[in-house]
Amino acid sequence: MSVTTADSAGALQTTVRKKPIQARYPGWFILPAAVIYSVLFLAPTVSSLYFSLTRWTLFDSVFIGFENFAQFFREPFLVQGLINTVIYAVVTSGMKVVIGMAFAVLLTSNIVARGYLRSVVFFPVLVSTVGVGITFTVLMHPTQGMINETLALFGIKGPGWLTNPSLALYSVALVDVWKGVGLATVIYIAGLVAIPRDYYEAARIDGATPWQNFWYVTLPLSRPATATVIILSFIGGLRTFDLIWAMTKGGPGFASDTVASVIYKQYQAGFYGLSTAGNVVLFVLIAVLVIPLTMILNRRRGHE
Amino acid sequence: MKKQLPLISGIAAITVSFFVFVIPFLFIIFMAFKDRRQAASRDFSWPEGFHLWENLVEVVTTRNWMMITAFVNSSILTVVSVTLLVVLAAMVGFVLARRDAKWNGPIEFLILAGLMIPPAVVPTIWLLQGLKLFGTLHGMILIEVAYNLPFSIILYRAFIATIPRELDEAAIIDGARPLDVFFRVILPLLWPVTVTNIVVQSVGIFNDFTNPLYYLPGANNATVQLTLYNFQSQFNTAYNLLFTNILLITIPPLLVFLFFNRQIVAGMTAGAVKG
């Protein structure tokens, strides 16, 4: 009896030892995901590099070199879209960092009705972007919208939020912040509650003012959260399409077009090569801006 | 005075938050209760009379019950894609967290690329047409899986890394085959992160507007987000119906928010502290 147990245990151990550790974790587990991802995401992305160099009807494509890209940087309205995209990303991520941080500091203090405030700030994150866009388009109507009617009560003549070409992009960005700041806030809250209490205790003993507390303790120690908020909202801002499309469709004129809305418009118009070139431009734009940004944000963290 | 400060700042915060965050939603609700004539003025006013039911009936039955079709389509799309995402991402996360293979690096690069790179729209349409999947719910499901895999894999891998390897080794010594280790030992332990995955991805896919707009054209294929877009042009001035529609598609995320608030926040802030 005891002999058999020892034998089988020994046999089992040798098989375990013989089998390399890796073999317990079957490599084919990644196959189904890899196939779907490669076919539907990677393959189109790689082939876009070729199709962006062609005049394309979906049935056949004629190689025209860099003509699509040349057009992209020649047509003023396409260049405008490129500039708008960067402005939009910078404005939305900047505002989300500042407001998100302020909300998080407020909501981690011992303020009354914390639960209510957190819920109310976060809920818009989960609501349909198009629904939010349509609602604010109505609220921002120059004469009949609630915002300008309220301003009129105080004798202020509200601007044409979405009809003034130099304002439309910023109005959409403002709505983007309204919808997305809840996410920045909960990320900051997670970052703030992870700061050890000892730092604040030490600062209190040193007689730090609330402002010094924030500037020398909270801000530097919540840098990982800041990095996450900036990178997430910057990428989101560069790729934004649905809110712009729901609110202005890139208008008035081309005043609030972004690269993503240009891609859609060129696709609708049947300029598939140009649309794909827009995709490549957006891809390059994101890579050129986000990769250095990530490196800077991470390097600073390493120094602390 | 010092004790009253939280109270005073609290009242100020509640007032401001009410105007900024609550009034837009009240506006949607009020508009959905109004009749067409009163809604036309688009001001923030108390509804005269209760017209929500008529508005609902009209929104749901319009264009040959398109709303019902859209809710069915969106439900199938959400449920099937999220199921596939959870199973496939858990499998990848498990292998990535456990195996120290030399292709882990390239795989992680591809995952990060998937989070950053915008999908190439027209080449994807061309490919879907070649596969006879363009404009079909099957194709749309696979697209949602492909686009959302990176985020799910990251959540799973981070969670699996916290499960001690000794557990797998004990199971193997007890005679478990590799498949058993995953399906009978690891998978049941993944329930918390699975709930997070389900909730976050469901909201995202249910609210997705851009991808169905490109890859799922046609009235029979409409998803709920696109009904909004279609209704907007049809009821040019029927704001009561437009806002009833908005209210209707806000209910599913509201329910998710009420029941799974904690999991959503956990999923969306994952990695924020560690970076």
Coordinates of C-alpha atoms in Angstrom, one line a residue:
Chain A
M1 CA 0.0 0.0 0.0
S2 CA 2.6 2.5 1.1
V3 CA 4.9 1.3 -1.7
T4 CA 2.3 2.0 -4.4
T5 CA 1.6 5.5 -3.0
A6 CA 5.3 6.4 -3.0
D7 CA 5.6 4.9 -6.5
S8 CA 2.7 6.9 -8.0
A9 CA 3.8 10.1 -6.3
G10 CA 7.3 9.6 -7.7
A11 CA 5.9 8.9 -11.2
L12 CA 3.8 12.0 -11.0
Q13 CA 6.7 14.1 -9.9
T14 CA 8.9 12.9 -12.8
T15 CA 6.2 13.7 -15.3
V16 CA 5.8 17.1 -13.8
R17 CA 9.5 17.6 -13.9
K18 CA 9.9 16.3 -17.4
K19 CA 7.2 18.6 -18.7
P20 CA 8.6 22.1 -19.0
I21 CA 6.8 24.6 -16.8
Q22 CA 5.6 26.5 -19.8
A23 CA 3.7 23.6 -21.2
R24 CA 1.1 23.8 -18.4
Y25 CA 0.0 27.1 -19.9
P26 CA -1.2 26.1 -23.4
G27 CA 0.0 28.7 -25.9
W28 CA -3.0 28.1 -28.2
F29 CA -5.1 29.9 -25.7
I30 CA -4.2 33.1 -27.3
L31 CA -5.0 31.9 -30.8
P32 CA -8.8 32.7 -31.1
A33 CA -8.2 36.3 -29.8
A34 CA -5.1 36.6 -32.0
V35 CA -7.0 35.6 -35.1
I36 CA -9.9 38.0 -34.6
Y37 CA -7.6 40.8 -33.6
S38 CA -5.2 40.3 -36.5
V39 CA -7.8 39.9 -39.2
L40 CA -10.2 42.7 -38.2
F41 CA -7.7 45.2 -36.7
L42 CA -4.1 44.6 -37.6
A43 CA -4.7 43.6 -41.3
P44 CA -6.8 46.7 -42.1
T45 CA -4.3 48.9 -40.3
V46 CA -1.3 47.6 -42.2
S47 CA -3.2 47.6 -45.6
S48 CA -4.2 51.2 -44.9
L49 CA -0.6 52.2 -45.4
Y50 CA -0.9 51.0 -49.0
F51 CA -4.4 52.1 -49.8
S52 CA -3.6 55.6 -48.5
L53 CA -1.3 55.9 -51.5
T54 CA -4.0 55.0 -54.1
R55 CA -7.1 56.3 -55.7
W56 CA -9.5 53.7 -54.6
T57 CA -13.0 52.6 -55.4
L58 CA -13.1 49.5 -53.2
F59 CA -13.0 47.4 -56.4
D60 CA -9.7 48.6 -57.8
S61 CA -7.0 50.9 -56.7
V62 CA -4.6 53.0 -58.7
F63 CA -1.3 53.9 -57.1
I64 CA -0.8 57.6 -57.0
G65 CA 2.1 58.0 -54.5
F66 CA 1.7 60.7 -51.9
E67 CA -0.9 62.6 -53.8
N68 CA -3.6 62.0 -51.1
F69 CA -1.3 63.3 -48.3
A70 CA -0.3 66.3 -50.5
Q71 CA -3.9 67.1 -50.8
F72 CA -4.4 66.7 -47.1
F73 CA -1.8 69.4 -46.4
R74 CA -2.8 71.6 -49.3
E75 CA -6.6 72.0 -48.9
P76 CA -7.2 74.7 -46.2
F77 CA -10.2 72.9 -44.7
L78 CA -8.3 69.7 -44.3
V79 CA -5.4 71.5 -42.6
Q80 CA -8.0 73.2 -40.5
G81 CA -9.3 69.8 -39.4
L82 CA -5.7 68.8 -38.4
I83 CA -5.2 71.9 -36.3
N84 CA -8.7 71.6 -34.7
T85 CA -7.9 68.0 -33.7
V86 CA -4.8 69.1 -31.7
I87 CA -6.6 72.1 -30.2
Y88 CA -9.5 69.9 -29.2
A89 CA -7.2 67.3 -27.6
V90 CA -5.2 69.9 -25.7
V91 CA -8.2 71.8 -24.4
T92 CA -10.2 68.8 -23.3
S93 CA -7.4 67.0 -21.6
G94 CA -6.1 70.2 -20.0
M95 CA -9.5 71.0 -18.6
K96 CA -10.1 67.4 -17.4
V97 CA -6.9 67.5 -15.5
V98 CA -7.6 70.7 -13.7
I99 CA -11.3 70.2 -13.0
G100 CA -10.9 66.5 -12.3
M101 CA -8.2 67.2 -9.8
A102 CA -10.3 70.0 -8.1
F103 CA -13.4 67.7 -7.9
A104 CA -11.3 64.9 -6.5
V105 CA -9.8 67.1 -3.8
L106 CA -13.3 68.3 -2.9
L107 CA -14.8 64.8 -3.0
T108 CA -12.1 63.3 -0.8
S109 CA -12.5 66.0 1.8
N110 CA -15.1 65.7 4.6
I111 CA -17.7 67.5 2.6
V112 CA -21.4 66.7 3.1
A113 CA -23.3 64.7 0.5
R114 CA -20.1 63.1 -0.9
G115 CA -21.9 60.1 -2.3
Y116 CA -24.5 62.3 -4.1
L117 CA -21.8 64.5 -5.6
R118 CA -19.7 61.6 -6.8
S119 CA -22.6 60.0 -8.5
V120 CA -23.8 63.2 -10.2
V121 CA -20.4 64.0 -11.5
F122 CA -19.7 60.4 -12.8
F123 CA -23.1 59.5 -14.3
P124 CA -22.6 61.5 -17.6
V125 CA -19.6 59.2 -18.4
L126 CA -22.1 56.3 -18.9
V127 CA -24.7 58.2 -21.0
S128 CA -24.8 58.0 -24.8
T129 CA -22.5 60.5 -26.3
V130 CA -24.9 61.2 -29.1
G131 CA -27.7 61.8 -26.6
V132 CA -25.6 64.3 -24.7
G133 CA -24.6 66.0 -27.9
I134 CA -28.2 66.4 -29.1
T135 CA -29.3 67.7 -25.7
F136 CA -26.6 70.3 -25.5
T137 CA -27.1 71.4 -29.1
V138 CA -30.7 72.3 -28.0
L139 CA -29.4 73.9 -24.8
M140 CA -26.8 75.9 -26.7
H141 CA -29.2 77.3 -29.3
P142 CA -28.3 81.0 -29.7
T143 CA -31.8 82.5 -29.1
Q144 CA -34.0 79.7 -27.9
G145 CA -31.5 77.6 -25.9
M146 CA -31.7 77.4 -22.1
I147 CA -28.1 78.6 -21.6
N148 CA -28.6 81.9 -23.4
E149 CA -32.1 82.4 -22.0
T150 CA -30.6 82.1 -18.5
L151 CA -27.8 84.5 -19.3
A152 CA -30.4 87.0 -20.7
L153 CA -32.0 87.0 -17.2
F154 CA -28.8 88.6 -16.0
G155 CA -28.7 91.0 -18.9
I156 CA -25.9 89.1 -20.7
K157 CA -26.2 88.5 -24.4
G158 CA -25.0 84.9 -24.8
P159 CA -22.8 84.0 -27.8
G160 CA -23.8 81.7 -30.7
W161 CA -22.2 78.8 -29.0
L162 CA -22.3 76.5 -32.0
T163 CA -23.1 79.0 -34.8
N164 CA -20.1 81.2 -34.3
P165 CA -17.3 79.7 -36.3
S166 CA -14.5 80.8 -33.9
L167 CA -16.4 79.4 -30.9
A168 CA -18.0 76.1 -32.1
L169 CA -15.0 73.9 -31.6
Y170 CA -14.6 75.1 -28.0
S171 CA -18.3 74.7 -27.2
V172 CA -18.1 71.1 -28.3
A173 CA -14.9 70.7 -26.2
L174 CA -16.8 72.1 -23.2
V175 CA -19.5 69.5 -23.6
D176 CA -16.8 66.8 -23.9
V177 CA -15.4 68.0 -20.6
W178 CA -18.9 68.0 -19.0
K179 CA -19.4 64.4 -20.1
G180 CA -15.8 63.1 -19.4
V181 CA -14.7 64.9 -16.3
G182 CA -16.3 62.3 -14.1
L183 CA -13.9 59.7 -15.3
A184 CA -10.9 62.0 -14.6
T185 CA -12.4 62.6 -11.2
V186 CA -12.7 59.0 -10.2
I187 CA -9.2 58.3 -11.5
Y188 CA -7.9 61.1 -9.3
I189 CA -9.9 59.9 -6.3
A190 CA -8.3 56.5 -6.7
G191 CA -4.9 58.2 -6.8
L192 CA -5.5 60.5 -3.9
V193 CA -6.8 57.9 -1.5
A194 CA -3.6 55.9 -2.2
I195 CA -1.4 58.6 -0.8
P196 CA -0.2 57.5 2.6
R197 CA -1.7 59.7 5.5
D198 CA 1.9 60.0 7.0
Y199 CA 2.8 62.7 4.4
Y200 CA -0.1 64.9 5.5
E201 CA 0.7 64.2 9.1
A202 CA 4.3 65.3 8.6
A203 CA 3.1 68.4 6.7
R204 CA 0.7 69.3 9.5
I205 CA 3.5 69.1 12.1
D206 CA 5.6 71.3 9.9
G207 CA 2.7 73.8 9.9
A208 CA 1.8 73.6 6.2
T209 CA -1.1 75.6 4.9
P210 CA -3.8 73.8 2.9
W211 CA -2.4 75.3 -0.2
Q212 CA 1.1 74.1 0.6
N213 CA -0.4 70.7 1.4
F214 CA -1.9 70.6 -2.1
W215 CA 1.1 72.0 -3.9
Y216 CA 3.9 70.0 -2.2
V217 CA 2.1 66.8 -1.2
T218 CA -1.0 66.0 -3.1
L219 CA 0.1 67.2 -6.5
P220 CA 3.5 65.5 -6.8
L221 CA 2.2 62.2 -5.2
S222 CA -0.8 62.0 -7.5
R223 CA 1.4 62.1 -10.6
P224 CA 0.5 58.6 -11.8
A225 CA -3.1 59.6 -11.8
T226 CA -2.3 62.8 -13.7
A227 CA -0.4 60.8 -16.3
T228 CA -3.3 58.4 -16.8
V229 CA -5.8 61.2 -17.1
I230 CA -3.7 63.2 -19.6
I231 CA -2.9 60.2 -21.8
L232 CA -6.4 58.8 -21.7
S233 CA -8.2 62.0 -22.5
F234 CA -5.5 63.2 -25.0
I235 CA -5.9 60.0 -27.1
G236 CA -9.7 60.3 -26.7
G237 CA -9.6 63.9 -27.8
L238 CA -7.5 63.2 -30.9
R239 CA -9.9 60.4 -31.9
T240 CA -13.1 62.2 -31.1
F241 CA -15.9 61.8 -33.7
D242 CA -19.3 61.1 -32.3
L243 CA -19.7 64.3 -30.2
I244 CA -18.6 66.5 -33.0
W245 CA -20.9 64.7 -35.4
A246 CA -23.9 64.9 -33.1
M247 CA -23.4 68.6 -32.4
T248 CA -22.0 70.5 -35.4
K249 CA -21.2 67.9 -38.1
G250 CA -17.9 69.8 -38.4
G251 CA -19.7 73.1 -39.0
P252 CA -20.3 75.9 -39.4
G253 CA -18.5 75.5 -42.7
F254 CA -15.4 73.5 -41.7
A255 CA -14.9 75.4 -38.5
S256 CA -15.1 72.4 -36.1
D257 CA -14.0 69.6 -38.4
T258 CA -11.5 67.2 -36.9
V259 CA -9.5 64.5 -38.7
A260 CA -12.0 61.9 -37.6
S261 CA -14.9 63.8 -39.0
V262 CA -12.9 64.5 -42.2
I263 CA -12.4 60.7 -42.5
Y264 CA -16.1 60.1 -42.3
K265 CA -17.0 62.9 -44.8
Q266 CA -14.5 61.7 -47.4
Y267 CA -15.7 58.2 -46.9
Q268 CA -19.3 59.4 -47.5
A269 CA -18.2 61.3 -50.6
G270 CA -16.6 58.2 -52.0
F271 CA -13.0 59.4 -51.7
Y272 CA -11.8 56.1 -50.1
G273 CA -8.1 56.7 -50.8
L274 CA -8.2 60.2 -49.2
S275 CA -10.3 58.9 -46.3
T276 CA -7.7 56.2 -45.7
A277 CA -4.9 58.8 -45.9
G278 CA -6.8 60.7 -43.2
N279 CA -6.7 57.6 -41.1
V280 CA -2.9 57.3 -41.6
V281 CA -2.5 61.0 -40.7
L282 CA -4.5 60.5 -37.5
F283 CA -2.4 57.4 -36.7
V284 CA 0.9 59.2 -37.2
L285 CA -0.5 62.3 -35.2
I286 CA -1.3 60.1 -32.3
A287 CA 2.0 58.2 -32.4
V288 CA 4.0 61.5 -32.7
L289 CA 2.2 63.2 -29.8
V290 CA 1.3 60.4 -27.4
I291 CA 4.5 58.4 -27.4
P292 CA 6.8 61.3 -26.3
L293 CA 4.1 62.5 -23.9
T294 CA 4.0 59.0 -22.2
M295 CA 7.8 59.0 -22.0
I296 CA 7.9 62.4 -20.4
L297 CA 5.2 61.6 -17.9
N298 CA 6.8 58.3 -16.9
R299 CA 10.4 59.7 -16.7
R300 CA 9.4 62.4 -14.3
R301 CA 7.7 59.8 -12.1
G302 CA 11.0 57.8 -12.1
H303 CA 12.9 60.7 -10.6
E304 CA 10.9 60.9 -7.5
Chain B
M1 CA -16.9 78.0 12.4
K2 CA -14.4 75.3 11.4
K3 CA -17.0 72.6 11.8
Q4 CA -19.4 74.5 9.7
L5 CA -17.0 74.8 6.8
P6 CA -17.7 71.3 5.3
L7 CA -21.4 72.1 5.5
I8 CA -21.2 75.4 3.8
S9 CA -18.9 74.2 1.0
G10 CA -21.1 71.1 0.7
I11 CA -24.2 73.3 0.2
A12 CA -22.3 75.4 -2.4
A13 CA -21.1 72.2 -4.2
I14 CA -24.6 70.7 -4.2
T15 CA -26.1 73.9 -5.7
V16 CA -23.5 74.2 -8.4
S17 CA -23.6 70.5 -9.2
F18 CA -27.4 70.8 -9.5
F19 CA -27.2 73.5 -12.1
V20 CA -24.4 72.0 -14.1
F21 CA -25.0 68.2 -13.9
V22 CA -28.7 67.7 -12.9
I23 CA -30.5 70.3 -14.9
P24 CA -29.5 68.9 -18.3
F25 CA -31.1 65.5 -17.2
L26 CA -34.2 67.2 -15.8
F27 CA -34.5 69.0 -19.1
I28 CA -34.5 65.7 -21.0
I29 CA -37.2 64.3 -18.6
F30 CA -39.3 67.4 -18.8
M31 CA -39.1 67.5 -22.6
A32 CA -40.1 63.8 -22.8
F33 CA -43.3 64.6 -20.7
K34 CA -44.4 67.6 -22.9
D35 CA -46.6 67.6 -26.0
R36 CA -45.3 68.6 -29.3
R37 CA -46.4 72.2 -29.1
Q38 CA -45.0 72.9 -25.7
A39 CA -41.7 71.1 -26.5
A40 CA -41.2 73.3 -29.6
S41 CA -40.2 76.3 -27.4
R42 CA -37.4 74.2 -25.9
D43 CA -37.3 76.1 -22.7
F44 CA -36.8 74.7 -19.2
S45 CA -40.4 74.6 -17.9
W46 CA -42.7 72.3 -16.1
P47 CA -44.6 70.1 -18.5
E48 CA -48.3 71.0 -18.9
G49 CA -50.0 67.7 -18.7
F50 CA -48.6 64.2 -18.8
H51 CA -47.7 63.1 -22.3
L52 CA -44.9 60.7 -21.7
W53 CA -47.0 57.6 -22.6
E54 CA -48.2 59.0 -25.9
N55 CA -44.6 60.0 -26.7
L56 CA -43.3 56.6 -25.8
V57 CA -45.9 54.8 -28.0
E58 CA -45.1 57.1 -30.9
V59 CA -41.3 56.7 -30.6
V60 CA -41.5 52.9 -30.3
T61 CA -44.0 52.4 -33.2
T62 CA -42.5 54.9 -35.6
R63 CA -40.9 53.6 -38.8
N64 CA -42.3 50.1 -38.4
W65 CA -41.3 49.5 -34.8
M66 CA -37.7 50.4 -35.6
M67 CA -37.0 51.1 -31.9
I68 CA -37.8 47.4 -31.0
T69 CA -35.6 46.2 -33.8
A70 CA -32.8 48.5 -32.6
F71 CA -33.1 47.3 -29.0
V72 CA -33.0 43.7 -30.1
N73 CA -30.0 44.4 -32.3
S74 CA -28.2 46.3 -29.6
S75 CA -28.9 43.6 -27.0
I76 CA -27.6 40.8 -29.2
L77 CA -24.6 42.8 -30.2
T78 CA -23.8 43.7 -26.5
V79 CA -24.4 40.3 -25.0
V80 CA -22.6 38.2 -27.6
S81 CA -19.6 40.5 -28.0
V82 CA -19.2 40.8 -24.2
T83 CA -19.4 37.0 -23.8
L84 CA -16.8 36.4 -26.4
L85 CA -14.6 39.2 -25.0
V86 CA -14.7 37.8 -21.5
V87 CA -13.8 34.2 -22.5
L88 CA -11.1 35.1 -25.1
A89 CA -9.5 37.9 -23.0
A90 CA -9.3 35.7 -19.9
M91 CA -7.5 33.0 -21.9
V92 CA -5.0 35.5 -23.3
G93 CA -4.5 37.2 -19.9
F94 CA -3.9 33.8 -18.2
V95 CA -1.2 32.8 -20.7
L96 CA 0.4 36.2 -20.7
A97 CA 0.5 36.4 -16.9
R98 CA 1.9 32.9 -16.5
R99 CA 4.2 32.1 -19.4
D100 CA 7.5 33.9 -19.7
A101 CA 7.8 33.5 -23.5
K102 CA 9.9 35.7 -25.6
W103 CA 6.9 36.8 -27.7
N104 CA 5.3 38.4 -24.6
G105 CA 7.0 41.6 -25.5
P106 CA 5.6 41.9 -29.0
I107 CA 2.2 40.9 -27.8
E108 CA 2.1 43.6 -25.2
F109 CA 3.2 46.1 -27.8
L110 CA 0.3 45.0 -30.0
I111 CA -2.1 45.4 -27.1
L112 CA -0.9 48.9 -26.4
A113 CA -1.1 49.7 -30.1
G114 CA -4.7 48.5 -30.0
L115 CA -5.6 51.0 -27.3
M116 CA -4.0 53.9 -29.2
I117 CA -4.4 53.4 -32.9
P118 CA -7.7 54.5 -34.5
P119 CA -9.1 51.7 -36.7
A120 CA -8.6 52.1 -40.4
V121 CA -12.2 52.5 -41.5
V122 CA -12.3 52.0 -45.2
P123 CA -9.8 49.1 -45.4
T124 CA -11.9 47.4 -42.7
I125 CA -15.1 47.8 -44.7
W126 CA -13.3 46.5 -47.8
L127 CA -12.1 43.5 -45.8
L128 CA -15.6 42.8 -44.2
Q129 CA -17.1 42.9 -47.7
G130 CA -14.6 40.3 -48.9
L131 CA -15.5 38.1 -45.9
K132 CA -19.3 38.7 -46.6
L133 CA -19.6 40.2 -43.1
F134 CA -20.2 43.8 -44.0
G135 CA -23.6 45.1 -42.8
T136 CA -24.2 41.9 -40.7
L137 CA -24.6 41.6 -37.0
H138 CA -22.0 38.8 -37.0
G139 CA -19.4 41.1 -38.5
M140 CA -20.3 43.9 -36.1
I141 CA -19.9 41.5 -33.2
L142 CA -16.4 40.5 -34.3
I143 CA -15.4 44.1 -34.8
E144 CA -16.5 45.0 -31.3
V145 CA -14.5 42.0 -30.0
A146 CA -11.4 43.0 -31.9
Y147 CA -11.5 46.6 -30.9
N148 CA -12.2 46.0 -27.2
L149 CA -9.9 43.0 -26.6
P150 CA -6.8 45.0 -25.6
F151 CA -8.6 46.7 -22.6
S152 CA -10.1 43.4 -21.4
I153 CA -6.8 41.6 -21.7
I154 CA -5.0 44.2 -19.6
L155 CA -7.7 44.0 -16.8
Y156 CA -7.4 40.2 -16.8
R157 CA -3.6 40.0 -16.9
A158 CA -3.2 42.4 -14.0
F159 CA -5.7 40.4 -11.9
I160 CA -4.3 36.9 -12.8
A161 CA -0.8 38.1 -11.8
T162 CA -2.1 38.5 -8.3
I163 CA -3.2 34.8 -8.1
P164 CA -0.3 32.8 -6.7
R165 CA 1.3 30.3 -9.1
E166 CA 1.4 27.8 -6.2
L167 CA -2.3 27.3 -6.8
D168 CA -1.7 26.0 -10.4
E169 CA 1.2 23.8 -9.2
A170 CA -0.9 22.3 -6.5
A171 CA -3.7 21.5 -9.0
I172 CA -1.1 19.9 -11.4
I173 CA 0.3 17.8 -8.6
D174 CA -3.3 16.7 -7.9
G175 CA -3.4 15.5 -11.5
A176 CA -5.2 18.4 -13.2
R177 CA -4.6 18.7 -16.9
P178 CA -3.6 22.2 -18.3
L179 CA -7.2 22.9 -19.4
D180 CA -8.5 22.0 -16.0
V181 CA -6.1 24.4 -14.4
F182 CA -7.6 27.3 -16.4
F183 CA -11.3 26.3 -16.5
R184 CA -11.7 24.8 -13.0
V185 CA -9.0 26.5 -10.9
I186 CA -8.4 30.0 -12.4
L187 CA -11.6 30.9 -14.1
P188 CA -13.8 30.7 -11.0
L189 CA -11.4 33.0 -9.1
L190 CA -11.7 35.6 -11.8
W191 CA -15.3 36.5 -11.0
P192 CA -14.7 40.0 -9.6
V193 CA -12.7 41.2 -12.6
T194 CA -15.1 39.4 -14.9
V195 CA -18.0 41.4 -13.5
T196 CA -15.9 44.6 -14.0
N197 CA -15.2 43.6 -17.6
I198 CA -18.8 42.8 -18.3
V199 CA -20.1 46.0 -16.9
V200 CA -17.6 48.4 -18.5
Q201 CA -17.6 46.7 -21.9
S202 CA -21.4 46.5 -22.0
V203 CA -21.9 50.2 -21.4
G204 CA -19.2 51.0 -24.0
I205 CA -20.6 48.7 -26.7
F206 CA -24.3 49.6 -26.0
N207 CA -23.3 53.3 -26.4
D208 CA -21.1 52.8 -29.4
F209 CA -22.2 55.1 -32.2
T210 CA -19.3 55.4 -34.6
N211 CA -18.6 51.7 -35.4
P212 CA -22.2 50.7 -36.2
L213 CA -22.5 53.9 -38.3
Y214 CA -19.6 52.6 -40.5
Y215 CA -20.0 48.9 -40.4
L216 CA -23.7 48.3 -39.9
P217 CA -25.7 50.5 -42.3
G218 CA -29.3 50.0 -43.1
A219 CA -32.6 50.5 -41.2
N220 CA -33.0 46.8 -40.4
N221 CA -29.6 46.8 -38.7
A222 CA -30.1 50.0 -36.7
T223 CA -28.7 50.0 -33.2
V224 CA -30.2 52.2 -30.5
Q225 CA -27.6 54.9 -30.9
L226 CA -28.4 55.1 -34.6
T227 CA -32.2 55.4 -34.0
L228 CA -31.4 58.7 -32.3
Y229 CA -29.5 59.8 -35.3
N230 CA -32.3 58.8 -37.7
F231 CA -35.0 60.3 -35.5
Q232 CA -33.2 63.6 -35.4
S233 CA -33.7 64.3 -39.1
Q234 CA -37.2 62.7 -39.2
F235 CA -38.8 64.7 -36.4
N236 CA -37.2 67.9 -37.3
T237 CA -39.2 69.9 -34.8
A238 CA -40.8 67.1 -32.7
Y239 CA -38.5 67.7 -29.8
N240 CA -40.8 65.8 -27.4
L241 CA -40.2 62.6 -29.4
L242 CA -36.5 63.2 -29.8
F243 CA -36.0 63.6 -26.0
T244 CA -38.3 60.7 -25.3
N245 CA -35.9 58.7 -27.4
I246 CA -32.9 60.0 -25.5
L247 CA -34.6 59.2 -22.2
L248 CA -35.3 55.7 -23.4
I249 CA -31.7 54.9 -24.4
T250 CA -30.4 56.4 -21.1
I251 CA -32.3 53.9 -19.0
P252 CA -30.0 50.8 -19.6
P253 CA -26.9 52.7 -18.5
L254 CA -28.8 54.2 -15.6
L255 CA -29.7 50.7 -14.4
V256 CA -26.1 49.5 -14.8
F257 CA -25.0 52.6 -12.8
L258 CA -27.4 51.9 -10.0
F259 CA -26.5 48.3 -9.5
F260 CA -22.8 48.2 -10.6
N261 CA -21.4 51.6 -9.8
R262 CA -18.5 50.1 -7.8
Q263 CA -17.4 47.7 -10.5
I264 CA -17.5 50.4 -13.2
V265 CA -15.3 52.7 -11.2
A266 CA -13.0 49.8 -10.4
G267 CA -12.7 48.9 -14.0
M268 CA -12.2 52.4 -15.3
T269 CA -9.6 53.4 -12.7
A270 CA -7.7 50.1 -13.0
G271 CA -4.0 50.9 -13.3
A272 CA -4.4 54.6 -12.5
V273 CA -2.6 54.3 -9.2
K274 CA 0.1 52.0 -10.3
G275 CA 0.4 53.8 -13.6

